[in-house]
mmCIF file of C-alpha atoms in Angstrom:
data_model
loop_
_atom_site.group_PDB
_atom_site.id
_atom_site.type_symbol
_atom_site.label_atom_id
_atom_site.label_comp_id
_atom_site.label_asym_id
_atom_site.label_seq_id
_atom_site.Cartn_x
_atom_site.Cartn_y
_atom_site.Cartn_z
ATOM 1 C CA UNK A 351 24.984 -10.778 -15.345
ATOM 2 C CA UNK A 352 22.958 -12.835 -12.880
ATOM 3 C CA UNK A 353 19.365 -13.311 -14.058
ATOM 4 C CA UNK A 354 18.400 -15.499 -11.117
ATOM 5 C CA UNK A 355 15.254 -14.996 -9.040
ATOM 6 C CA UNK A 356 15.648 -14.374 -5.307
ATOM 7 C CA UNK A 357 13.219 -15.454 -2.584
ATOM 8 C CA UNK A 358 13.335 -12.750 0.091
ATOM 9 C CA UNK A 359 12.381 -13.226 3.746
ATOM 10 C CA UNK A 360 10.543 -10.110 4.903
ATOM 11 C CA UNK A 361 11.222 -10.978 8.550
ATOM 12 C CA UNK A 362 14.973 -10.403 8.500
ATOM 13 C CA UNK A 363 15.514 -9.141 4.916
ATOM 14 C CA UNK A 364 17.611 -12.166 3.950
ATOM 15 C CA UNK A 365 17.415 -14.380 0.876
ATOM 16 C CA UNK A 366 15.900 -17.800 1.527
ATOM 17 C CA UNK A 367 16.594 -19.305 -1.888
ATOM 18 C CA UNK A 368 17.934 -18.523 -5.363
ATOM 19 C CA UNK A 369 16.194 -19.794 -8.497
ATOM 20 C CA UNK A 370 18.608 -19.993 -11.414
ATOM 21 C CA UNK A 371 17.866 -20.986 -14.997
ATOM 22 C CA UNK A 372 16.882 -17.897 -16.980
ATOM 23 C CA UNK A 373 19.557 -16.626 -19.355
ATOM 24 C CA UNK A 374 18.174 -13.117 -19.810
ATOM 25 C CA UNK A 375 16.214 -10.508 -17.872
ATOM 26 C CA UNK A 376 13.074 -11.775 -16.100
ATOM 27 C CA UNK A 377 9.966 -9.838 -17.177
ATOM 28 C CA UNK A 378 7.177 -11.420 -15.126
ATOM 29 C CA UNK A 379 6.599 -13.308 -11.865
ATOM 30 C CA UNK A 380 3.216 -14.793 -10.925
ATOM 31 C CA UNK A 381 2.487 -16.521 -7.624
ATOM 32 C CA UNK A 382 0.042 -19.404 -7.451
ATOM 33 C CA UNK A 383 -3.051 -18.525 -5.385
ATOM 34 C CA UNK A 384 -3.277 -22.057 -3.954
ATOM 35 C CA UNK A 385 0.235 -23.356 -3.199
ATOM 36 C CA UNK A 386 3.967 -22.566 -3.177
ATOM 37 C CA UNK A 387 4.407 -22.615 -6.942
ATOM 38 C CA UNK A 388 5.113 -19.667 -9.229
ATOM 39 C CA UNK A 389 5.833 -19.008 -12.877
ATOM 40 C CA UNK A 390 8.291 -16.653 -14.514
ATOM 41 C CA UNK A 391 8.805 -15.245 -18.000
ATOM 42 C CA UNK A 392 12.012 -13.899 -19.467
ATOM 43 C CA UNK A 393 13.556 -12.228 -22.481
ATOM 44 C CA UNK A 394 15.241 -15.598 -23.141
ATOM 45 C CA UNK A 395 11.886 -16.705 -24.672
ATOM 46 C CA UNK A 396 11.066 -19.205 -21.933
ATOM 47 C CA UNK A 397 8.382 -19.503 -19.274
ATOM 48 C CA UNK A 398 9.484 -21.565 -16.270
ATOM 49 C CA UNK A 399 7.407 -23.241 -13.566
ATOM 50 C CA UNK A 400 8.895 -23.285 -10.069
ATOM 51 C CA UNK A 401 8.243 -24.550 -6.562
ATOM 52 C CA UNK A 402 9.453 -22.304 -3.743
ATOM 53 C CA UNK A 403 10.884 -25.356 -1.975
ATOM 54 C CA UNK A 404 13.273 -26.232 -4.810
ATOM 55 C CA UNK A 405 15.922 -24.126 -6.577
ATOM 56 C CA UNK A 406 15.366 -25.969 -9.859
ATOM 57 C CA UNK A 407 12.557 -25.311 -12.374
ATOM 58 C CA UNK A 408 9.749 -27.882 -12.380
ATOM 59 C CA UNK A 409 8.873 -27.293 -16.034
ATOM 60 C CA UNK A 410 9.457 -25.016 -19.000
ATOM 61 C CA UNK A 411 7.669 -23.639 -22.053
ATOM 62 C CA UNK A 412 9.451 -22.101 -25.029
ATOM 63 C CA UNK A 413 7.444 -19.134 -26.242
ATOM 64 C CA UNK A 414 8.603 -16.273 -28.481
ATOM 65 C CA UNK A 415 8.531 -12.968 -26.589
ATOM 66 C CA UNK A 416 6.500 -14.414 -23.707
ATOM 67 C CA UNK A 417 6.810 -11.375 -21.485
ATOM 68 C CA UNK A 418 3.790 -11.729 -19.165
ATOM 69 C CA UNK A 419 2.178 -14.507 -17.130
ATOM 70 C CA UNK A 420 -0.788 -14.993 -14.785
ATOM 71 C CA UNK A 421 -2.605 -17.701 -12.825
ATOM 72 C CA UNK A 422 -6.379 -17.853 -12.855
ATOM 73 C CA UNK A 423 -8.057 -17.793 -9.375
ATOM 74 C CA UNK A 424 -8.411 -21.590 -9.285
ATOM 75 C CA UNK A 425 -4.700 -22.088 -10.092
ATOM 76 C CA UNK A 426 -5.657 -24.571 -12.824
ATOM 77 C CA UNK A 427 -5.058 -22.251 -15.798
ATOM 78 C CA UNK A 428 -2.062 -20.105 -16.680
ATOM 79 C CA UNK A 429 -2.123 -17.256 -19.175
ATOM 80 C CA UNK A 430 0.931 -16.249 -21.190
ATOM 81 C CA UNK A 431 0.981 -13.016 -23.171
ATOM 82 C CA UNK A 432 3.243 -11.948 -26.017
ATOM 83 C CA UNK A 433 2.839 -8.294 -27.020
ATOM 84 C CA UNK A 434 4.954 -8.727 -30.147
ATOM 85 C CA UNK A 435 2.627 -11.426 -31.482
ATOM 86 C CA UNK A 436 -0.371 -9.625 -29.897
ATOM 87 C CA UNK A 437 -1.664 -12.854 -28.378
ATOM 88 C CA UNK A 438 -2.711 -14.236 -25.011
ATOM 89 C CA UNK A 439 -2.601 -18.051 -24.690
ATOM 90 C CA UNK A 440 -4.339 -20.107 -21.997
ATOM 91 C CA UNK A 441 -2.859 -23.403 -20.810
ATOM 92 C CA UNK A 442 -4.194 -26.165 -18.594
ATOM 93 C CA UNK A 443 -1.592 -26.175 -15.819
ATOM 94 C CA UNK A 444 -1.710 -29.960 -15.453
ATOM 95 C CA UNK A 445 -1.021 -30.334 -19.176
ATOM 96 C CA UNK A 446 1.151 -27.279 -19.747
ATOM 97 C CA UNK A 447 3.346 -29.225 -22.169
ATOM 98 C CA UNK A 448 0.349 -29.598 -24.505
ATOM 99 C CA UNK A 449 -0.793 -26.819 -26.911
ATOM 100 C CA UNK A 450 -2.890 -24.020 -25.374
ATOM 101 C CA UNK A 451 -6.627 -24.648 -25.221
ATOM 102 C CA UNK A 452 -7.373 -21.006 -26.113
ATOM 103 C CA UNK A 453 -5.593 -18.289 -28.115
ATOM 104 C CA UNK A 454 -6.779 -14.684 -27.959
ATOM 105 C CA UNK A 455 -5.627 -12.508 -30.859
ATOM 106 C CA UNK A 456 -5.561 -8.788 -29.958
ATOM 107 C CA UNK A 457 -4.243 -7.492 -33.290
ATOM 108 C CA UNK A 458 -7.609 -6.120 -34.411
ATOM 109 C CA UNK A 459 -8.206 -4.433 -31.043
ATOM 110 C CA UNK A 460 -4.778 -2.844 -31.064
ATOM 111 C CA UNK A 461 -5.289 -1.531 -34.595
ATOM 112 C CA UNK A 462 -8.614 -0.044 -33.534
ATOM 113 C CA UNK A 463 -7.285 1.767 -30.489
ATOM 114 C CA UNK A 464 -4.052 2.800 -32.194
ATOM 115 C CA UNK A 465 -6.204 4.725 -34.657
ATOM 116 C CA UNK A 466 -8.677 6.134 -32.136
ATOM 117 C CA UNK A 467 -6.585 6.676 -28.977
ATOM 118 C CA UNK A 468 -2.901 6.476 -29.942
ATOM 119 C CA UNK A 469 -2.333 3.039 -28.439
ATOM 120 C CA UNK A 470 0.966 1.467 -29.522
ATOM 121 C CA UNK A 471 0.697 -1.606 -31.737
ATOM 122 C CA UNK A 472 2.418 -4.826 -30.581
ATOM 123 C CA UNK A 473 4.322 -3.209 -27.709
ATOM 124 C CA UNK A 474 3.884 -1.574 -24.328
ATOM 125 C CA UNK A 475 2.130 -4.401 -22.423
ATOM 126 C CA UNK A 476 3.098 -4.284 -18.749
ATOM 127 C CA UNK A 477 0.875 -6.759 -16.890
ATOM 128 C CA UNK A 478 -1.618 -9.609 -17.032
ATOM 129 C CA UNK A 479 -4.216 -10.395 -14.357
ATOM 130 C CA UNK A 480 -7.391 -12.451 -13.927
ATOM 131 C CA UNK A 481 -10.240 -10.988 -11.915
ATOM 132 C CA UNK A 482 -11.032 -12.839 -8.684
ATOM 133 C CA UNK A 483 -14.264 -14.213 -10.148
ATOM 134 C CA UNK A 484 -12.360 -15.574 -13.154
ATOM 135 C CA UNK A 485 -14.597 -13.774 -15.663
ATOM 136 C CA UNK A 486 -12.170 -11.118 -16.890
ATOM 137 C CA UNK A 487 -8.562 -10.818 -17.974
ATOM 138 C CA UNK A 488 -6.790 -7.468 -17.629
ATOM 139 C CA UNK A 489 -3.956 -6.584 -20.013
ATOM 140 C CA UNK A 490 -2.274 -3.438 -18.722
ATOM 141 C CA UNK A 491 -0.122 -1.196 -20.913
ATOM 142 C CA UNK A 492 2.053 1.883 -20.606
ATOM 143 C CA UNK A 493 -0.078 3.564 -23.258
ATOM 144 C CA UNK A 494 -3.337 5.550 -23.200
ATOM 145 C CA UNK A 495 -5.395 2.612 -21.918
ATOM 146 C CA UNK A 496 -5.746 -0.969 -20.701
ATOM 147 C CA UNK A 497 -7.707 -3.903 -22.147
ATOM 148 C CA UNK A 498 -10.298 -5.891 -20.173
ATOM 149 C CA UNK A 499 -11.082 -9.144 -21.981
ATOM 150 C CA UNK A 500 -13.695 -11.829 -21.476
ATOM 151 C CA UNK A 501 -11.588 -14.612 -19.941
ATOM 152 C CA UNK A 502 -13.582 -17.317 -21.748
ATOM 153 C CA UNK A 503 -13.903 -15.861 -25.246
ATOM 154 C CA UNK A 504 -11.117 -13.264 -25.455
ATOM 155 C CA UNK A 505 -13.532 -10.589 -26.671
ATOM 156 C CA UNK A 506 -13.158 -6.985 -25.536
ATOM 157 C CA UNK A 507 -15.239 -6.030 -22.511
ATOM 158 C CA UNK A 508 -13.771 -2.562 -21.907
ATOM 159 C CA UNK A 509 -10.932 -0.337 -23.025
ATOM 160 C CA UNK A 510 -9.946 1.640 -19.916
ATOM 161 C CA UNK A 511 -8.926 5.021 -21.255
ATOM 162 C CA UNK A 512 -6.436 7.313 -19.499
ATOM 163 C CA UNK A 513 -7.174 10.793 -20.909
ATOM 164 C CA UNK A 514 -3.916 12.257 -19.559
ATOM 165 C CA UNK A 515 -1.710 9.804 -21.509
ATOM 166 C CA UNK A 516 -1.379 10.698 -25.190
ATOM 167 C CA UNK A 517 1.155 8.071 -26.288
ATOM 168 C CA UNK A 518 2.968 6.303 -23.428
ATOM 169 C CA UNK A 519 3.911 6.751 -19.787
ATOM 170 C CA UNK A 520 7.524 7.259 -18.634
ATOM 171 C CA UNK A 521 7.678 3.612 -17.526
ATOM 172 C CA UNK A 522 9.275 1.076 -19.868
ATOM 173 C CA UNK A 523 7.376 -2.120 -20.649
ATOM 174 C CA UNK A 524 9.099 -5.471 -21.308
ATOM 175 C CA UNK A 525 10.604 -5.274 -24.784
ATOM 176 C CA UNK A 526 10.907 -1.473 -24.776
ATOM 177 C CA UNK A 527 14.410 0.035 -25.005
ATOM 178 C CA UNK A 528 15.699 0.754 -21.518
ATOM 179 C CA UNK A 529 16.869 4.352 -21.039
ATOM 180 C CA UNK A 530 20.407 4.761 -19.670
ATOM 181 C CA UNK A 531 20.639 5.938 -16.083
ATOM 182 C CA UNK A 532 23.659 6.988 -14.055
ATOM 183 C CA UNK A 533 21.862 6.971 -10.692
ATOM 184 C CA UNK A 534 20.136 3.563 -10.838
ATOM 185 C CA UNK A 535 19.836 0.351 -12.828
ATOM 186 C CA UNK A 536 17.172 0.811 -15.526
ATOM 187 C CA UNK A 537 14.375 -1.736 -15.396
ATOM 188 C CA UNK A 538 10.977 -2.577 -16.804
ATOM 189 C CA UNK A 539 7.851 -1.598 -14.913
ATOM 190 C CA UNK A 540 5.161 -3.968 -13.737
ATOM 191 C CA UNK A 541 1.417 -3.389 -14.058
ATOM 192 C CA UNK A 542 0.174 0.009 -12.900
ATOM 193 C CA UNK A 543 -3.464 -1.169 -12.766
ATOM 194 C CA UNK A 544 -5.296 -3.960 -10.928
ATOM 195 C CA UNK A 545 -8.746 -5.386 -10.264
ATOM 196 C CA UNK A 546 -10.517 -4.781 -6.967
ATOM 197 C CA UNK A 547 -11.242 -8.055 -5.084
ATOM 198 C CA UNK A 548 -14.895 -8.080 -6.206
ATOM 199 C CA UNK A 549 -13.925 -7.560 -9.849
ATOM 200 C CA UNK A 550 -16.121 -4.491 -10.258
ATOM 201 C CA UNK A 551 -13.423 -1.824 -10.277
ATOM 202 C CA UNK A 552 -10.000 -1.379 -11.823
ATOM 203 C CA UNK A 553 -7.619 1.037 -10.128
ATOM 204 C CA UNK A 554 -4.500 2.374 -11.787
ATOM 205 C CA UNK A 555 -1.883 5.054 -12.178
ATOM 206 C CA UNK A 556 -2.279 8.254 -14.150
ATOM 207 C CA UNK A 557 0.869 8.100 -16.250
ATOM 208 C CA UNK A 558 3.363 10.859 -15.469
ATOM 209 C CA UNK A 559 0.751 12.731 -13.418
ATOM 210 C CA UNK A 560 -0.071 12.211 -9.754
ATOM 211 C CA UNK A 561 -3.350 10.564 -8.808
ATOM 212 C CA UNK A 562 -4.950 7.120 -8.886
ATOM 213 C CA UNK A 563 -7.699 6.471 -11.450
ATOM 214 C CA UNK A 564 -10.743 4.294 -10.748
ATOM 215 C CA UNK A 565 -12.808 2.675 -13.516
ATOM 216 C CA UNK A 566 -16.224 1.187 -12.730
ATOM 217 C CA UNK A 567 -16.766 -2.011 -14.719
ATOM 218 C CA UNK A 568 -20.525 -1.641 -14.233
ATOM 219 C CA UNK A 569 -20.531 1.423 -16.495
ATOM 220 C CA UNK A 570 -21.571 0.851 -20.093
ATOM 221 C CA UNK A 571 -19.221 3.300 -21.791
ATOM 222 C CA UNK A 572 -19.305 4.306 -25.445
ATOM 223 C CA UNK A 573 -18.206 1.546 -27.853
ATOM 224 C CA UNK A 574 -16.585 -0.388 -24.985
ATOM 225 C CA UNK A 575 -14.488 2.638 -23.929
ATOM 226 C CA UNK A 576 -14.558 3.547 -20.225
ATOM 227 C CA UNK A 577 -13.241 6.781 -18.768
ATOM 228 C CA UNK A 578 -12.279 6.994 -15.080
ATOM 229 C CA UNK A 579 -15.192 7.229 -12.653
ATOM 230 C CA UNK A 580 -13.111 8.697 -9.829
ATOM 231 C CA UNK A 581 -9.622 9.989 -9.180
ATOM 232 C CA UNK A 582 -7.916 9.524 -5.825
ATOM 233 C CA UNK A 583 -5.333 12.092 -4.835
ATOM 234 C CA UNK A 584 -1.657 11.263 -4.494
ATOM 235 C CA UNK A 585 1.434 13.400 -4.164
ATOM 236 C CA UNK A 586 3.459 11.532 -6.789
ATOM 237 C CA UNK A 587 2.900 9.467 -9.941
ATOM 238 C CA UNK A 588 2.215 5.767 -9.460
ATOM 239 C CA UNK A 589 4.471 3.422 -11.415
ATOM 240 C CA UNK A 590 3.124 0.172 -9.943
ATOM 241 C CA UNK A 591 -0.307 -0.524 -8.438
ATOM 242 C CA UNK A 592 -1.604 -3.720 -6.784
ATOM 243 C CA UNK A 593 -4.737 -4.660 -4.840
ATOM 244 C CA UNK A 594 -4.678 -7.182 -2.007
ATOM 245 C CA UNK A 595 -7.067 -9.938 -3.207
ATOM 246 C CA UNK A 596 -8.316 -10.722 0.312
ATOM 247 C CA UNK A 597 -8.401 -7.370 2.074
ATOM 248 C CA UNK A 598 -9.424 -3.873 1.058
ATOM 249 C CA UNK A 599 -5.831 -2.683 0.841
ATOM 250 C CA UNK A 600 -4.021 -1.099 -2.100
ATOM 251 C CA UNK A 601 -0.288 -0.670 -2.561
ATOM 252 C CA UNK A 602 1.375 1.688 -5.033
ATOM 253 C CA UNK A 603 5.007 2.396 -5.755
ATOM 254 C CA UNK A 604 7.266 4.588 -7.781
ATOM 255 C CA UNK A 605 10.364 5.601 -5.849
ATOM 256 C CA UNK A 606 8.482 5.031 -2.592
ATOM 257 C CA UNK A 607 5.946 2.394 -1.502
ATOM 258 C CA UNK A 608 2.556 3.655 -0.309
ATOM 259 C CA UNK A 609 -0.230 1.673 1.363
ATOM 260 C CA UNK A 610 -3.820 2.837 0.844
ATOM 261 C CA UNK A 611 -6.659 1.972 3.252
ATOM 262 C CA UNK A 612 -10.368 2.826 2.914
ATOM 263 C CA UNK A 613 -11.712 6.088 4.295
ATOM 264 C CA UNK A 614 -14.597 4.931 6.492
ATOM 265 C CA UNK A 615 -16.156 8.378 6.280
#
């Protein structure tokens, strides 16, 4: 099985470059916001640093069950998340081979929301994202909610509850067993929630139901729990959701890709 990463040209739908080195399925890709570098995580327990201009990795970290990665907006810090160990570690990118300068332990949070909302302990994390202002860190899951953390202290800011999801969505997270499929190759999902460019809102899918949920970070909530402020209509469930960090444009995907633009009315 080829676990290489492919660099696709959108102009003519051809591959520009292949990046080989991972020995198991890749679970996360994060593009640098400032240059041509990116980082990847894999089930082979490594995180690799790449440059789009070279097929060879520029660096590597060995990290047990490091399924998720993210750059901060300044591209000076990388975050690596391990759902099995329930930790998020922050590294200085220039000194990535040194120990992390911050470790956020989410075990207590997961225990709390497993008891109150049915969140799964030490599994089900699907994405990791910094807000554009660098203040918050979003840990998305395929369970009843997502975690918004203070990016400096690791403390909980909000738990974004999805009332329609009782246990987990139909989308497998890295580390989950992949269901067999005769019609397609089974794969892990990516994050189905994302920050708006101003960092005030988080938009995300509604599990197996159609519709896009919107949480307002300015709301207080009860005991750090936020319920959706709005719901935007869609014809199908949303397995992946992303927000363009520069323009007011949202993209969602399940079996089809949909672009969302603001309604000026």
